[in-house]
Short mmCIF file of C-alpha atoms in Angstrom, two decimals:
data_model
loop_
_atom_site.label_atom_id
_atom_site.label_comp_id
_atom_site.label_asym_id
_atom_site.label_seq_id
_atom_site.Cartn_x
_atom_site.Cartn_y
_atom_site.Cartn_z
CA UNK A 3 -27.81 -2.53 192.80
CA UNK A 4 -28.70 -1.12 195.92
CA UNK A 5 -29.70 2.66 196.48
CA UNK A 6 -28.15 4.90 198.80
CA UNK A 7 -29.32 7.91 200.63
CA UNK A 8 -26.54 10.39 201.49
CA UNK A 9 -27.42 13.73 203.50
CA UNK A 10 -24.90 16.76 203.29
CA UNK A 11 -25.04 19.07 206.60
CA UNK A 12 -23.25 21.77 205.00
CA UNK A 13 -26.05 22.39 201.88
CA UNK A 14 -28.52 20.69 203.64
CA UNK A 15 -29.34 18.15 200.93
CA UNK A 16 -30.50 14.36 200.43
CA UNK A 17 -29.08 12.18 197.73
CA UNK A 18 -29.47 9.28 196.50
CA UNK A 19 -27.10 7.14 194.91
CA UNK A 20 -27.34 3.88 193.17
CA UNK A 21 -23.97 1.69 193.96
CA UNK A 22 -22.47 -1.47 194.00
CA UNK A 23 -22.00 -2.90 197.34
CA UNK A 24 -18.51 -2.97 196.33
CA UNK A 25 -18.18 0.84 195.70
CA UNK A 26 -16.69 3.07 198.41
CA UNK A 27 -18.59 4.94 200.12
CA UNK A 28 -19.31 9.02 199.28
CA UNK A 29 -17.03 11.25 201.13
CA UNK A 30 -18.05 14.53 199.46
CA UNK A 31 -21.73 15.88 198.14
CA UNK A 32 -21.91 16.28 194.82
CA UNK A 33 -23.53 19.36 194.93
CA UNK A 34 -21.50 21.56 197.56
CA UNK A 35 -18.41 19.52 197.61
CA UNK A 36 -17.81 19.27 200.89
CA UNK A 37 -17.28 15.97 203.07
CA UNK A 38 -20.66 14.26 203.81
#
């Protein structure tokens, strides 16, 4: 499965996130909660 790097501009954090290509995409960080 692929590895994606999400970036949140509100906590100012990098994740990253092992999906299937399938998967939706992330819409909020899983740290702050807010939209990505």
């Amino acid at each position: 499965m692929p590895t994606y790097e999400y970036a949140c501009s509100s906590c100012d954090t990098t994740h990253d996130i092992v999906q299937k290509m399938t998967d939706p995409t992330l819409t909020e960080c899983p740290v702050c909660g807010e939209p990505t």
